[in-house]
Amino acid sequence: MGDMRILVVDDEPGMLEVCADILRELPGTQVVTQQDARQAVALLERDSWDLLITDLSMPGVNGLELLQRAVGHDPDLPVLMLTAFPSVDSAVECMKLGAVDYLTKPFIPDDLLLTARRLLEARRLREENRVLRRQVERRASFDEMIGGSMAMQEVFAAIERVSGTEVDVLITGETGTGKELVARSVHQRSLRSAGRFVPVDCGAIPEDLMESELFGHERGAFTGAHARSLGLLEFATRGTFFMDEVAHLSPRLQVKLLRALQERTVRRVGGTQEIGIDVRVVAATSLDLEAEVAAQRFRMELYYRINVARIHLPPLRERRDDIPLLVEHCIARCAGELRREGLGVHPAAIEVLCGYSWPGNVRELQNVLKRALVMSRSGELTVDDLPEHVVAAAATPREGPDPGFFELRDERIASFERDYAQRVLTACHGNISQAATAARLPRGTFYRMLSRHGIDPAQFR
């Protein structure tokens, strides 16, 4: 975040000078002094401040009036009162009106320094907590990336190459492939790992709120802006700022983001100050950004700004060898969450999962497994526990000029199932219950097998 700003108000020039000299020892702090309380009111209403230090007894507008005006304008502004004539009544009155502390003149320099540092730190923590409360950091599909396939090994190698640099990164891949996992991995292995990882989903926040979300706003900048709010770019200073689905940004915000990334400064909505930021930007998209640029829906300059280093995540259907590893990992994690330890997966269920194309990628796999575990009544996940559309689609032969082992195996299994089901139905005269009993299969499983192969039992009656 930018420099903390302190306004010191006192009608004695000597006291202003003393306070300024002491407070300038605080790093990253801007100190402004004002002898005229009326001018101080104007400053409070015009600019944003992180701490007000004011004398209690002043001509014209006294300290209590200034305190009321300050707290009325910014209820979160900490106010430190100074006075040469202390009394219990005046201290109580100050606290009632919103002052957070009280120092008696003459004071020890370290007392002022320590008190100011404490109040500024509390102010900073309050603002950061406000950002954290509104910034819901979505949990990734898995705590770590899983994959032994060549495609994922290339992704891991790319992460290692870019992590040690400070360049901005663009991550591409279909929805559900784990782009945020890659972004977190880049952050954790980078020189900024001690800083924050701040994600924002550009496609999930309405356009009229996104500007304030990215750049922050000053109090009163728009209806409902009752307090100053840090933007996520400012909040991510010294860390990594992850923009998921960056292609969904509006053209107007693309221009403003481009300027912020070029200048490394932001201006809050309703503000006049340029605030320096020190962030590394990692952007992600499931769209073809080159096509978006060609269609003039995404600015070319912004594309080149974020596309310095690029990591592409392959879809799950292109790395089927990783599916058993992902299943094992997800089952172990979900079983812990559901308090069903020791759950296993039947080999036939693994075969079905490997045969499905997973249009929703790893996220869909996780959801299917979690749902299956919730519905399963045994200690082992079987084909019967899987959704019908997954089982049916997995049994459909995949197209390809040179079918491999899995394709040929699936075709042979499908052929065997059709022939077997027809023989049993013939023997049982189309009675599904009797046929399922003869096949030693649950009735639901047998019925799904018939549906999968388009077999009508009525033809055998």
XYZ file of C-alpha atoms in Angstrom:
461
model
C 0.000 0.000 0.000
C 1.114 3.628 -0.394
C 2.706 5.886 2.223
C 0.756 6.396 5.442
C -0.343 10.046 5.849
C -0.448 11.910 9.169
C -2.059 15.316 9.703
C -0.827 17.238 12.779
C -2.865 20.251 13.913
C -1.691 22.677 16.640
C -1.775 26.456 16.979
C 1.824 26.493 18.293
C 4.399 26.438 15.459
C 7.078 25.058 17.787
C 4.930 22.075 18.721
C 4.185 21.380 15.046
C 7.895 21.352 14.292
C 8.653 19.009 17.204
C 5.893 16.582 16.216
C 6.966 16.604 12.561
C 10.598 15.862 13.455
C 9.561 12.938 15.679
C 7.015 11.430 13.296
C 9.277 11.584 10.250
C 11.291 8.807 11.868
C 8.461 6.463 10.898
C 9.358 4.791 7.575
C 6.975 5.192 4.653
C 5.112 8.039 6.344
C 4.150 11.472 5.052
C 3.641 14.135 7.739
C 1.626 17.292 7.042
C 1.327 20.059 9.665
C -1.377 22.701 9.911
C -1.559 25.623 12.362
C -5.057 26.777 11.363
C -7.796 24.351 12.486
C -10.209 25.671 9.852
C -7.714 24.815 7.114
C -7.293 21.415 8.764
C -11.034 20.785 8.349
C -10.693 21.480 4.624
C -7.733 19.101 4.374
C -9.644 16.346 6.170
C -12.589 16.674 3.811
C -10.478 16.894 0.654
C -7.817 14.206 1.176
C -7.441 10.793 2.788
C -5.499 10.454 6.039
C -4.330 7.579 8.172
C -3.877 9.445 11.463
C -4.959 12.807 12.875
C -3.008 14.305 15.771
C -4.608 17.465 17.148
C -4.273 19.808 20.087
C -7.339 20.037 22.307
C -7.307 23.766 22.996
C -7.095 25.959 19.876
C -8.693 29.258 18.826
C -11.621 29.194 16.392
C -12.220 25.473 15.837
C -11.041 23.640 18.957
C -9.804 20.073 19.165
C -13.179 18.582 20.100
C -14.879 20.204 17.115
C -12.086 19.082 14.811
C -12.390 15.558 16.252
C -16.128 15.522 15.535
C -15.629 16.768 11.965
C -12.851 14.236 11.325
C -14.762 11.225 12.653
C -17.919 12.372 10.879
C -16.038 12.433 7.575
C -14.102 9.192 8.122
C -15.338 7.028 11.032
C -12.282 4.766 10.720
C -9.743 7.600 11.076
C -7.752 7.227 14.325
C -7.421 10.517 16.234
C -4.759 11.231 18.882
C -5.478 14.176 21.186
C -2.756 16.406 22.694
C -3.273 18.790 25.602
C -1.271 20.799 28.139
C -4.231 20.915 30.536
C -5.296 17.329 31.178
C -8.417 16.398 33.097
C -10.517 13.296 33.522
C -13.581 15.040 32.089
C -11.812 16.179 28.938
C -10.279 12.740 28.409
C -13.668 11.048 28.777
C -15.273 13.533 26.405
C -12.586 12.918 23.766
C -13.044 9.153 23.992
C -16.815 9.466 23.719
C -16.443 11.529 20.542
C -14.172 8.959 18.906
C -10.567 9.709 19.904
C -8.483 6.574 20.305
C -5.733 7.940 22.562
C -4.616 10.953 24.586
C -1.153 12.408 25.299
C -0.247 15.131 27.779
C 2.156 17.950 26.900
C 5.058 17.987 27.344
C 5.417 14.404 26.218
C 8.411 12.141 25.805
C 9.284 11.874 22.081
C 9.272 8.053 22.230
C 5.718 8.124 23.638
C 4.474 10.033 20.583
C 6.478 7.839 18.214
C 5.283 4.546 19.706
C 1.665 5.690 19.955
C 1.617 6.906 16.354
C 3.222 3.679 15.152
C 0.640 1.618 17.033
C -2.295 3.604 15.660
C -0.974 3.485 12.094
C -0.424 -0.261 12.330
C -3.959 -0.749 13.641
C -5.294 1.376 10.758
C -3.338 -0.666 8.231
C -4.540 -3.961 9.703
C -8.160 -2.821 9.676
C -7.957 -1.911 5.996
C -6.215 -5.156 5.111
C -8.786 -7.173 7.045
C -11.554 -5.364 5.168
C -9.940 -6.406 1.903
C -9.532 -9.972 3.139
C -13.159 -10.176 4.164
C -14.419 -9.125 0.745
C -11.723 -10.970 -1.131
C -12.819 -14.575 -0.947
C -9.797 -16.605 -2.004
C -11.253 -19.669 -3.643
C -9.686 -22.924 -2.664
C -7.862 -24.724 -5.486
C -8.987 -28.133 -6.655
C -6.050 -29.786 -4.903
C -3.446 -28.596 -2.429
C -0.759 -29.507 -4.940
C -0.640 -30.322 -8.610
C -0.698 -33.999 -9.527
C 0.642 -35.418 -12.741
C 3.303 -37.775 -14.000
C 2.487 -37.377 -17.695
C 4.918 -35.754 -20.093
C 2.473 -32.868 -20.608
C 2.421 -32.029 -16.888
C 6.182 -32.462 -16.564
C 6.521 -29.737 -19.194
C 4.212 -27.511 -17.137
C 6.310 -28.113 -14.012
C 9.473 -27.283 -15.909
C 7.937 -24.045 -17.200
C 6.949 -23.059 -13.654
C 10.516 -23.614 -12.482
C 11.863 -21.459 -15.310
C 9.597 -18.456 -14.741
C 9.388 -18.539 -10.931
C 12.855 -17.142 -10.365
C 12.186 -14.130 -12.592
C 10.049 -11.023 -12.068
C 8.310 -11.101 -15.449
C 4.530 -11.140 -15.749
C 3.016 -14.502 -16.708
C 0.048 -15.566 -18.830
C -1.505 -18.977 -18.100
C -3.773 -20.495 -20.752
C -5.970 -23.571 -20.639
C -9.541 -24.761 -20.585
C -11.827 -24.138 -17.623
C -11.101 -26.500 -14.754
C -7.528 -27.406 -15.708
C -6.036 -25.782 -12.592
C -4.749 -22.408 -13.772
C -4.946 -20.939 -10.276
C -2.866 -23.843 -8.958
C -0.143 -22.925 -11.454
C -0.346 -19.259 -10.437
C -0.004 -20.156 -6.752
C 2.929 -22.411 -7.553
C 4.681 -19.600 -9.440
C 4.137 -17.302 -6.447
C 5.322 -19.827 -3.846
C 8.569 -20.484 -5.735
C 9.266 -16.820 -6.468
C 11.191 -14.138 -4.611
C 7.796 -12.730 -3.615
C 6.703 -15.836 -1.726
C 6.730 -13.923 1.578
C 4.204 -11.464 0.125
C 0.529 -11.946 -0.565
C -1.050 -13.981 -3.328
C -4.162 -11.962 -4.228
C -6.570 -13.541 -6.753
C -9.517 -11.908 -8.496
C -11.956 -13.510 -10.940
C -12.529 -10.938 -13.665
C -15.551 -12.830 -14.924
C -17.328 -13.068 -11.574
C -17.527 -9.401 -10.540
C -19.927 -6.951 -12.232
C -18.243 -4.278 -14.318
C -19.570 -1.417 -12.177
C -17.839 -2.927 -9.116
C -14.655 -4.154 -10.784
C -12.970 -0.746 -10.984
C -13.311 -0.221 -7.238
C -12.231 -3.824 -6.632
C -9.029 -3.395 -8.650
C -8.071 0.179 -7.803
C -9.898 0.944 -4.537
C -11.967 4.004 -3.744
C -12.024 7.003 -1.467
C -14.806 7.643 0.980
C -17.773 9.246 -0.752
C -16.545 8.308 -4.240
C -19.962 6.809 -4.983
C -23.170 5.887 -3.214
C -22.418 3.399 -0.475
C -18.693 4.240 -0.236
C -18.821 4.985 3.496
C -15.120 4.343 4.086
C -11.899 4.368 2.137
C -11.124 0.984 0.605
C -7.848 -0.387 -0.738
C -7.883 -1.851 -4.222
C -6.573 -5.363 -4.773
C -3.633 -4.103 -6.850
C -2.550 -1.890 -3.955
C -3.238 -4.671 -1.464
C -0.985 -7.050 -3.432
C 2.074 -4.782 -3.200
C 5.274 -6.831 -2.749
C 3.304 -9.922 -3.719
C 1.597 -11.559 -6.705
C -1.667 -10.367 -8.239
C -3.550 -13.158 -10.042
C -6.204 -12.129 -12.580
C -8.303 -15.110 -13.572
C -10.263 -14.884 -16.842
C -8.611 -11.582 -17.701
C -10.295 -11.562 -21.137
C -13.594 -10.694 -19.441
C -12.396 -7.216 -18.443
C -14.304 -4.420 -20.157
C -12.426 -2.272 -22.726
C -12.479 0.715 -20.347
C -10.901 -1.256 -17.510
C -8.379 -2.786 -19.896
C -7.122 0.740 -20.628
C -6.913 1.629 -16.958
C -5.200 -1.667 -16.076
C -2.684 -1.189 -18.891
C -1.740 2.233 -17.535
C -1.422 0.843 -13.993
C 0.888 -1.946 -15.162
C 2.999 0.393 -17.297
C 3.397 3.085 -14.637
C 3.157 0.752 -11.625
C 0.810 3.265 -9.985
C -2.917 3.307 -9.262
C -5.406 6.049 -8.495
C -8.338 5.141 -6.293
C -11.835 5.905 -7.556
C -12.657 9.408 -6.396
C -9.013 10.085 -5.466
C -6.374 12.449 -6.807
C -3.170 10.767 -5.605
C -1.059 8.366 -7.633
C -0.137 5.451 -5.362
C 2.879 3.336 -6.199
C 2.461 -0.439 -6.442
C 5.040 -3.199 -6.569
C 3.297 -6.296 -7.908
C 3.921 -9.200 -10.190
C 0.926 -9.900 -12.395
C -0.057 -13.446 -13.309
C -3.053 -13.545 -15.656
C -5.077 -16.519 -16.846
C -7.658 -17.117 -19.555
C -9.648 -19.970 -21.029
C -10.221 -17.969 -24.230
C -7.938 -17.568 -27.237
C -6.475 -14.113 -26.550
C -5.010 -13.819 -30.024
C -8.505 -14.279 -31.448
C -9.876 -11.777 -28.930
C -7.241 -9.247 -30.015
C -8.043 -9.863 -33.683
C -11.737 -9.312 -32.935
C -10.792 -6.075 -31.119
C -12.322 -7.300 -27.856
C -8.971 -7.300 -26.061
C -6.349 -4.571 -26.311
C -3.201 -5.594 -28.130
C -0.985 -3.492 -25.819
C -2.388 -5.211 -22.724
C -1.957 -8.622 -24.348
C 1.725 -7.954 -24.969
C 2.118 -6.538 -21.443
C 0.842 -9.688 -19.689
C 2.124 -12.247 -22.219
C 5.814 -12.016 -21.311
C 6.117 -15.622 -20.146
C 3.459 -18.188 -21.051
C 2.399 -21.495 -19.516
C -0.218 -23.694 -21.206
C -2.174 -26.281 -19.233
C -3.312 -29.309 -21.253
C -6.894 -30.571 -20.840
C -7.399 -33.748 -18.829
C -8.386 -35.766 -21.920
C -4.847 -35.220 -23.255
C -3.240 -36.638 -20.116
C -5.391 -39.665 -19.261
C -2.427 -41.400 -17.625
C -2.729 -38.887 -14.774
C -6.354 -39.795 -14.008
C -5.587 -42.726 -11.619
C -3.186 -40.468 -9.666
C -5.755 -37.690 -9.509
C -8.469 -40.129 -8.426
C -6.302 -41.498 -5.631
C -5.416 -37.998 -4.435
C -8.994 -36.734 -4.580
C -10.451 -39.819 -2.886
C -7.985 -39.473 -0.007
C -8.800 -35.802 0.423
C -12.587 -36.137 0.099
C -12.669 -39.182 2.358
C -11.026 -37.113 5.064
C -13.544 -34.316 4.633
C -16.459 -36.785 4.746
C -14.944 -38.765 7.655
C -14.943 -41.967 5.641
C -11.362 -43.133 5.897
C -10.159 -46.282 4.153
C -12.283 -45.862 1.030
C -11.048 -47.567 -2.119
C -11.879 -47.506 -5.826
C -12.779 -50.616 -7.804
C -10.567 -51.159 -10.893
C -13.643 -51.136 -13.140
C -14.526 -47.655 -11.849
C -10.991 -46.494 -12.633
C -11.397 -47.810 -16.179
C -14.635 -45.889 -16.623
C -13.080 -42.688 -15.261
C -10.120 -43.069 -17.620
C -12.455 -43.582 -20.569
C -14.481 -40.413 -20.039
C -13.420 -37.235 -21.901
C -13.856 -34.797 -18.938
C -14.976 -31.571 -20.659
C -14.864 -29.882 -17.241
C -11.334 -31.234 -16.662
C -9.914 -31.730 -13.159
C -12.670 -29.689 -11.515
C -15.339 -31.962 -13.031
C -13.416 -35.068 -11.949
C -13.257 -33.786 -8.386
C -16.978 -33.007 -8.307
C -17.926 -36.406 -9.761
C -15.797 -38.242 -7.212
C -17.095 -36.236 -4.285
C -20.692 -36.834 -5.355
C -20.002 -40.550 -5.821
C -18.454 -40.802 -2.345
C -21.470 -39.097 -0.797
C -23.858 -41.546 -2.498
C -21.762 -44.679 -2.021
C -22.846 -47.018 0.788
C -19.896 -49.403 0.691
C -16.222 -49.076 1.469
C -15.328 -49.141 -2.205
C -16.308 -46.825 -5.042
C -17.784 -48.874 -7.880
C -19.172 -48.228 -11.353
C -22.669 -48.170 -9.829
C -21.699 -45.084 -7.833
C -20.681 -43.087 -10.895
C -23.093 -40.825 -12.824
C -24.828 -42.507 -15.736
C -23.592 -39.990 -18.294
C -19.978 -40.706 -17.300
C -20.448 -44.469 -17.563
C -22.307 -44.240 -20.870
C -19.844 -41.821 -22.474
C -16.836 -43.824 -21.288
C -18.166 -46.916 -23.041
C -18.564 -45.110 -26.362
C -15.623 -45.898 -28.669
C -13.467 -42.849 -29.298
C -12.695 -41.800 -32.837
C -9.149 -41.924 -34.082
C -7.143 -43.158 -37.074
C -5.001 -45.557 -35.008
C -6.844 -46.880 -31.927
C -4.528 -47.737 -29.069
C -4.762 -50.264 -26.263
C -7.460 -48.432 -24.280
C -9.658 -47.813 -27.320
C -9.453 -51.446 -28.462
C -10.079 -52.708 -24.937
C -13.174 -50.479 -24.582
C -14.521 -51.727 -27.917
C -14.052 -55.386 -26.895
C -15.707 -54.759 -23.508
C -18.651 -52.993 -25.154
C -19.052 -55.848 -27.651
C -18.954 -58.443 -24.844
C -21.538 -56.494 -22.789
C -23.963 -56.289 -25.734
C -23.683 -59.987 -26.550
C -23.930 -61.062 -22.919
C -26.946 -58.842 -22.174
C -28.796 -60.104 -25.237
C -28.158 -63.773 -24.297
C -29.370 -63.269 -20.728
C -32.469 -61.362 -21.850
C -33.277 -64.101 -24.341
C -33.015 -66.735 -21.612
C -35.189 -64.654 -19.231
C -37.702 -63.621 -21.911
C -36.965 -59.909 -21.443
C -37.571 -59.865 -17.661
C -35.013 -57.344 -16.367
C -35.189 -58.456 -12.721
C -34.618 -62.109 -13.593
C -31.844 -61.180 -16.051
C -30.050 -59.041 -13.464
C -30.274 -61.895 -10.935
C -28.919 -64.376 -13.492
C -26.049 -61.985 -14.326
C -25.370 -61.437 -10.612
C -25.580 -57.689 -11.144
C -27.625 -55.047 -9.309
C -30.793 -54.293 -11.239
C -29.737 -50.637 -11.709
C -26.354 -51.642 -13.118
C -27.940 -54.093 -15.550
C -30.520 -51.541 -16.648
C -27.787 -48.930 -17.278
C -25.863 -51.454 -19.339
C -28.938 -51.993 -21.521
C -29.459 -48.251 -21.858
C -25.795 -47.721 -22.727
C -26.005 -50.161 -25.633
C -29.503 -49.197 -26.800
C -31.009 -52.635 -25.996
C -34.808 -52.737 -25.647
C -35.928 -55.580 -23.275
C -39.383 -55.653 -24.900
C -37.828 -57.205 -28.008
C -37.010 -60.365 -26.021
C -40.463 -60.942 -24.498
